[in-house]
């Protein structure tokens, strides 16, 4: 499937607060990002941010440099309508092909990496992460856990334990913290997530 087409169709069809990944308040994301970015000027990038409330919540928390990259223009348009903060930069791009023009202090990804079921796409993701992240930066990545759903939005996913995410990010990155979360979907289903915080490996 062409991700742009798939995700534009998803966001054009569904009510934004009915999609399975919807969170009214992105509490885990916010806590993990704030934990690695005590300086409110840290440039924060939400990868595959879609219509998440995270970017707006970060601006409300005082962060002055927030960017969202997503393959779906429909998602970005809806997100911008919902969070019209002029300081948020919206970037339409596929993370596996995007060449970032600047460095970010935090790379946040909730439920995007797990859609990359091909090894080549995962390698491309890690390459983009390597280019985007500042030397002292941190990546905050959440995926379905190893006992999580096998599909999302009609697409197959790759599920991760903390060790699995460690392997996916090695050798360039090391996991420095991990966390498990039970996300509750708008329909009331429970979805276990694996979260990691990773930093660049020092050689
Ligand atoms: C399950 S949604 C999660 C959205 C958001 N992170 C959240 O937690 O609400 C997956 C998002 O990743 C985006 N996406 C999927 N594949 C992508 C890719 N290759 N590059 C950039 N964004 C992608 C989709 O458009 C969608 O917004």
mmCIF file of C-alpha atoms and ligand atoms in Angstrom:
data_model
loop_
_atom_site.group_PDB
_atom_site.id
_atom_site.type_symbol
_atom_site.label_atom_id
_atom_site.label_comp_id
_atom_site.label_asym_id
_atom_site.label_seq_id
_atom_site.Cartn_x
_atom_site.Cartn_y
_atom_site.Cartn_z
ATOM 1 C CA UNK A 1 0.000 0.000 0.000
ATOM 2 C CA UNK A 2 0.987 3.567 -0.658
ATOM 3 C CA UNK A 3 1.089 5.100 2.852
ATOM 4 C CA UNK A 4 0.041 8.547 1.679
ATOM 5 C CA UNK A 5 -3.118 7.244 0.024
ATOM 6 C CA UNK A 6 -3.920 4.900 2.874
ATOM 7 C CA UNK A 7 -3.625 7.507 5.615
ATOM 8 C CA UNK A 8 -5.335 10.316 3.694
ATOM 9 C CA UNK A 9 -8.304 7.962 3.185
ATOM 10 C CA UNK A 10 -8.301 7.051 6.893
ATOM 11 C CA UNK A 11 -8.314 10.668 8.041
ATOM 12 C CA UNK A 12 -10.899 11.744 5.476
ATOM 13 C CA UNK A 13 -13.276 8.945 6.511
ATOM 14 C CA UNK A 14 -13.070 8.804 10.305
ATOM 15 C CA UNK A 15 -14.079 11.138 13.089
ATOM 16 C CA UNK A 16 -10.771 12.200 14.625
ATOM 17 C CA UNK A 17 -11.806 11.188 18.142
ATOM 18 C CA UNK A 18 -13.007 7.730 17.038
ATOM 19 C CA UNK A 19 -9.767 6.347 15.582
ATOM 20 C CA UNK A 20 -8.369 3.541 17.743
ATOM 21 C CA UNK A 21 -5.198 5.482 18.623
ATOM 22 C CA UNK A 22 -7.108 8.591 19.785
ATOM 23 C CA UNK A 23 -6.126 10.077 23.150
ATOM 24 C CA UNK A 24 -7.822 13.128 24.560
ATOM 25 C CA UNK A 25 -4.740 13.830 26.631
ATOM 26 C CA UNK A 26 -1.448 12.293 25.441
ATOM 27 C CA UNK A 27 -0.226 11.743 29.007
ATOM 28 C CA UNK A 28 2.526 9.166 28.458
ATOM 29 C CA UNK A 29 3.953 11.001 25.439
ATOM 30 C CA UNK A 30 3.932 14.298 27.296
ATOM 31 C CA UNK A 31 5.554 12.855 30.422
ATOM 32 C CA UNK A 32 8.332 11.142 28.454
ATOM 33 C CA UNK A 33 9.037 14.164 26.231
ATOM 34 C CA UNK A 34 9.088 16.588 29.168
ATOM 35 C CA UNK A 35 11.368 14.172 31.016
ATOM 36 C CA UNK A 36 14.062 14.405 28.334
ATOM 37 C CA UNK A 37 13.555 18.096 27.461
ATOM 38 C CA UNK A 38 13.788 20.272 30.585
ATOM 39 C CA UNK A 39 14.636 23.293 28.391
ATOM 40 C CA UNK A 40 11.454 24.678 26.825
ATOM 41 C CA UNK A 41 13.470 25.833 23.785
ATOM 42 C CA UNK A 42 14.367 22.233 22.860
ATOM 43 C CA UNK A 43 13.205 21.589 19.284
ATOM 44 C CA UNK A 44 10.649 18.768 19.483
ATOM 45 C CA UNK A 45 9.596 16.669 16.491
ATOM 46 C CA UNK A 46 6.456 14.521 16.536
ATOM 47 C CA UNK A 47 6.963 11.889 13.838
ATOM 48 C CA UNK A 48 3.723 10.652 12.284
ATOM 49 C CA UNK A 49 1.935 12.975 14.655
ATOM 50 C CA UNK A 50 -1.306 12.802 12.692
ATOM 51 C CA UNK A 51 -4.069 14.616 14.538
ATOM 52 C CA UNK A 52 -2.579 13.932 17.982
ATOM 53 C CA UNK A 53 -3.073 16.606 20.622
ATOM 54 C CA UNK A 54 0.616 16.319 21.575
ATOM 55 C CA UNK A 55 1.919 19.276 19.538
ATOM 56 C CA UNK A 56 -0.735 21.605 20.951
ATOM 57 C CA UNK A 57 -0.159 20.283 24.466
ATOM 58 C CA UNK A 58 3.587 20.920 24.150
ATOM 59 C CA UNK A 59 2.951 24.507 23.035
ATOM 60 C CA UNK A 60 0.527 24.957 25.950
ATOM 61 C CA UNK A 61 3.268 23.635 28.252
ATOM 62 C CA UNK A 62 5.582 26.380 27.019
ATOM 63 C CA UNK A 63 7.667 24.645 24.335
ATOM 64 C CA UNK A 64 8.542 27.201 21.674
ATOM 65 C CA UNK A 65 9.799 24.967 18.852
ATOM 66 C CA UNK A 66 7.449 22.112 17.937
ATOM 67 C CA UNK A 67 7.252 20.355 14.571
ATOM 68 C CA UNK A 68 5.018 17.597 13.254
ATOM 69 C CA UNK A 69 5.925 15.449 10.257
ATOM 70 C CA UNK A 70 3.314 13.153 8.726
ATOM 71 C CA UNK A 71 2.797 11.441 5.382
ATOM 72 C CA UNK A 72 -0.871 12.495 5.323
ATOM 73 C CA UNK A 73 -1.745 16.015 4.258
ATOM 74 C CA UNK A 74 -5.353 15.370 5.356
ATOM 75 C CA UNK A 75 -4.082 14.629 8.877
ATOM 76 C CA UNK A 76 -1.882 17.724 8.980
ATOM 77 C CA UNK A 77 -4.714 19.973 7.792
ATOM 78 C CA UNK A 78 -7.063 18.625 10.460
ATOM 79 C CA UNK A 79 -4.356 18.850 13.116
ATOM 80 C CA UNK A 80 -3.599 22.451 12.226
ATOM 81 C CA UNK A 81 -7.276 23.351 12.471
ATOM 82 C CA UNK A 82 -7.413 21.764 15.934
ATOM 83 C CA UNK A 83 -4.092 23.286 17.144
ATOM 84 C CA UNK A 84 -3.661 26.550 15.267
ATOM 85 C CA UNK A 85 -0.582 27.635 17.250
ATOM 86 C CA UNK A 86 1.562 29.683 14.819
ATOM 87 C CA UNK A 87 4.732 28.234 16.350
ATOM 88 C CA UNK A 88 4.012 24.669 15.210
ATOM 89 C CA UNK A 89 5.729 23.665 11.971
ATOM 90 C CA UNK A 90 3.777 21.128 9.876
ATOM 91 C CA UNK A 91 5.820 18.996 7.474
ATOM 92 C CA UNK A 92 4.284 16.653 4.917
ATOM 93 C CA UNK A 93 6.727 13.786 4.320
ATOM 94 C CA UNK A 94 7.225 10.051 4.509
ATOM 95 C CA UNK A 95 9.611 9.404 7.386
ATOM 96 C CA UNK A 96 11.379 6.671 5.399
ATOM 97 C CA UNK A 97 12.314 9.153 2.655
ATOM 98 C CA UNK A 98 12.414 12.510 4.459
ATOM 99 C CA UNK A 99 15.716 14.370 4.656
ATOM 100 C CA UNK A 100 15.437 16.725 7.658
ATOM 101 C CA UNK A 101 16.875 20.202 7.151
ATOM 102 C CA UNK A 102 17.695 20.789 10.811
ATOM 103 C CA UNK A 103 18.346 18.927 14.055
ATOM 104 C CA UNK A 104 15.807 18.203 16.778
ATOM 105 C CA UNK A 105 16.397 17.650 20.476
ATOM 106 C CA UNK A 106 13.531 15.164 20.789
ATOM 107 C CA UNK A 107 12.173 12.690 18.245
ATOM 108 C CA UNK A 108 8.760 11.443 19.405
ATOM 109 C CA UNK A 109 6.969 8.593 17.625
ATOM 110 C CA UNK A 110 3.755 7.035 18.909
ATOM 111 C CA UNK A 111 2.457 4.186 16.756
ATOM 112 C CA UNK A 112 4.367 4.884 13.534
ATOM 113 C CA UNK A 113 7.495 2.687 13.541
ATOM 114 C CA UNK A 114 5.335 -0.394 14.127
ATOM 115 C CA UNK A 115 3.812 -0.013 10.633
ATOM 116 C CA UNK A 116 7.244 -0.509 9.044
ATOM 117 C CA UNK A 117 7.104 -4.262 8.517
ATOM 118 C CA UNK A 118 9.813 -4.280 5.825
ATOM 119 C CA UNK A 119 13.408 -4.322 6.926
ATOM 120 C CA UNK A 120 14.382 -1.722 4.309
ATOM 121 C CA UNK A 121 11.790 0.713 5.628
ATOM 122 C CA UNK A 122 13.006 0.205 9.182
ATOM 123 C CA UNK A 123 16.592 0.892 8.103
ATOM 124 C CA UNK A 124 15.402 4.045 6.342
ATOM 125 C CA UNK A 125 13.535 5.120 9.510
ATOM 126 C CA UNK A 126 16.687 4.725 11.608
ATOM 127 C CA UNK A 127 18.673 6.657 9.005
ATOM 128 C CA UNK A 128 16.186 9.551 9.156
ATOM 129 C CA UNK A 129 16.310 9.408 12.956
ATOM 130 C CA UNK A 130 20.129 9.573 12.829
ATOM 131 C CA UNK A 131 19.989 12.624 10.578
ATOM 132 C CA UNK A 132 17.258 14.389 12.540
ATOM 133 C CA UNK A 133 18.416 13.938 16.108
ATOM 134 C CA UNK A 134 20.863 16.411 17.672
ATOM 135 C CA UNK A 135 23.983 14.803 19.221
ATOM 136 C CA UNK A 136 22.618 15.091 22.756
ATOM 137 C CA UNK A 137 19.018 14.480 21.695
ATOM 138 C CA UNK A 138 16.623 11.728 22.750
ATOM 139 C CA UNK A 139 14.161 9.552 20.873
ATOM 140 C CA UNK A 140 10.861 8.652 22.562
ATOM 141 C CA UNK A 141 9.269 5.760 20.689
ATOM 142 C CA UNK A 142 6.038 3.887 21.427
ATOM 143 C CA UNK A 143 4.837 0.809 19.521
ATOM 144 C CA UNK A 144 2.365 -1.981 20.102
ATOM 145 C CA UNK A 145 3.837 -4.380 22.648
ATOM 146 C CA UNK A 146 4.663 -7.999 21.835
ATOM 147 C CA UNK A 147 1.208 -8.996 23.144
ATOM 148 C CA UNK A 148 -0.508 -6.064 21.404
ATOM 149 C CA UNK A 149 -2.727 -6.043 18.299
ATOM 150 C CA UNK A 150 -1.387 -7.588 15.081
ATOM 151 C CA UNK A 151 -3.066 -4.935 12.907
ATOM 152 C CA UNK A 152 -4.036 -1.289 13.112
ATOM 153 C CA UNK A 153 -6.086 0.723 10.664
ATOM 154 C CA UNK A 154 -6.248 -2.346 8.390
ATOM 155 C CA UNK A 155 -2.466 -2.610 8.154
ATOM 156 C CA UNK A 156 -0.235 -5.319 9.634
ATOM 157 C CA UNK A 157 2.138 -4.146 12.346
ATOM 158 C CA UNK A 158 5.368 -5.390 13.864
ATOM 159 C CA UNK A 159 5.085 -5.724 17.648
ATOM 160 C CA UNK A 160 7.953 -4.954 19.989
ATOM 161 C CA UNK A 161 9.217 -5.881 23.411
ATOM 162 C CA UNK A 162 11.693 -3.393 24.909
ATOM 163 C CA UNK A 163 14.490 -5.727 23.763
ATOM 164 C CA UNK A 164 12.996 -5.775 20.274
ATOM 165 C CA UNK A 165 13.052 -1.983 20.100
ATOM 166 C CA UNK A 166 16.603 -2.025 21.432
ATOM 167 C CA UNK A 167 17.589 -4.329 18.560
ATOM 168 C CA UNK A 168 15.706 -2.235 16.003
ATOM 169 C CA UNK A 169 17.629 0.905 17.011
ATOM 170 C CA UNK A 170 21.086 -0.658 17.494
ATOM 171 C CA UNK A 171 23.936 -0.068 16.936
ATOM 172 C CA UNK A 172 23.526 3.701 16.558
ATOM 173 C CA UNK A 173 21.197 4.168 19.530
ATOM 174 C CA UNK A 174 20.937 2.781 23.040
ATOM 175 C CA UNK A 175 17.775 2.450 25.079
ATOM 176 C CA UNK A 176 18.062 4.342 28.374
ATOM 177 C CA UNK A 177 14.513 3.877 29.722
ATOM 178 C CA UNK A 178 11.502 1.697 28.980
ATOM 179 C CA UNK A 179 7.871 1.676 29.955
ATOM 180 C CA UNK A 180 4.720 -0.328 29.311
ATOM 181 C CA UNK A 181 1.360 1.352 28.780
ATOM 182 C CA UNK A 182 -2.188 0.066 28.356
ATOM 183 C CA UNK A 183 -3.917 2.350 25.899
ATOM 184 C CA UNK A 184 -7.704 2.288 25.945
ATOM 185 C CA UNK A 185 -9.292 2.849 22.534
ATOM 186 C CA UNK A 186 -12.485 4.934 22.115
ATOM 187 C CA UNK A 187 -14.337 1.595 21.792
ATOM 188 C CA UNK A 188 -12.976 0.461 25.140
ATOM 189 C CA UNK A 189 -10.442 -2.106 23.906
ATOM 190 C CA UNK A 190 -7.082 -2.331 25.635
ATOM 191 C CA UNK A 191 -3.878 -2.065 23.596
ATOM 192 C CA UNK A 192 -0.548 -2.670 25.331
ATOM 193 C CA UNK A 193 2.278 -0.398 24.182
ATOM 194 C CA UNK A 194 6.032 -0.637 24.628
ATOM 195 C CA UNK A 195 7.772 2.697 25.100
ATOM 196 C CA UNK A 196 11.490 3.379 25.050
ATOM 197 C CA UNK A 197 13.691 6.419 25.432
ATOM 198 C CA UNK A 198 16.858 6.098 23.352
ATOM 199 C CA UNK A 199 19.997 8.145 22.981
ATOM 200 C CA UNK A 200 22.905 8.024 20.577
ATOM 201 C CA UNK A 201 25.404 5.298 21.326
ATOM 202 C CA UNK A 202 28.799 6.703 22.232
ATOM 203 C CA UNK A 203 31.721 4.971 20.581
HETATM 204 C C1 LIG B 1 -1.701 5.176 14.316
HETATM 205 S S1 LIG B 1 -1.480 6.810 13.740
HETATM 206 C C2 LIG B 1 -0.744 7.609 15.165
HETATM 207 C C3 LIG B 1 -0.852 9.107 15.108
HETATM 208 C C4 LIG B 1 -0.237 9.855 16.294
HETATM 209 N N1 LIG B 1 1.180 9.548 16.445
HETATM 210 C C5 LIG B 1 -0.983 9.582 17.557
HETATM 211 O O1 LIG B 1 -0.424 8.975 18.474
HETATM 212 O O2 LIG B 1 -2.154 10.002 17.637
HETATM 213 C C6 LIG B 1 -0.090 6.643 12.627
HETATM 214 C C7 LIG B 1 0.315 7.950 11.981
HETATM 215 O O3 LIG B 1 1.523 7.784 11.260
HETATM 216 C C8 LIG B 1 1.418 8.394 10.004
HETATM 217 N N2 LIG B 1 2.328 7.650 9.122
HETATM 218 C C9 LIG B 1 2.208 6.363 8.741
HETATM 219 N N3 LIG B 1 3.244 5.993 7.976
HETATM 220 C C10 LIG B 1 4.049 7.085 7.884
HETATM 221 C C11 LIG B 1 5.279 7.345 7.216
HETATM 222 N N4 LIG B 1 5.890 6.398 6.490
HETATM 223 N N5 LIG B 1 5.824 8.581 7.339
HETATM 224 C C12 LIG B 1 5.205 9.551 8.053
HETATM 225 N N6 LIG B 1 4.042 9.356 8.704
HETATM 226 C C13 LIG B 1 3.462 8.142 8.620
HETATM 227 C C14 LIG B 1 -0.047 8.300 9.629
HETATM 228 O O4 LIG B 1 -0.464 9.259 8.702
HETATM 229 C C15 LIG B 1 -0.701 8.490 11.002
HETATM 230 O O5 LIG B 1 -0.939 9.853 11.256
#
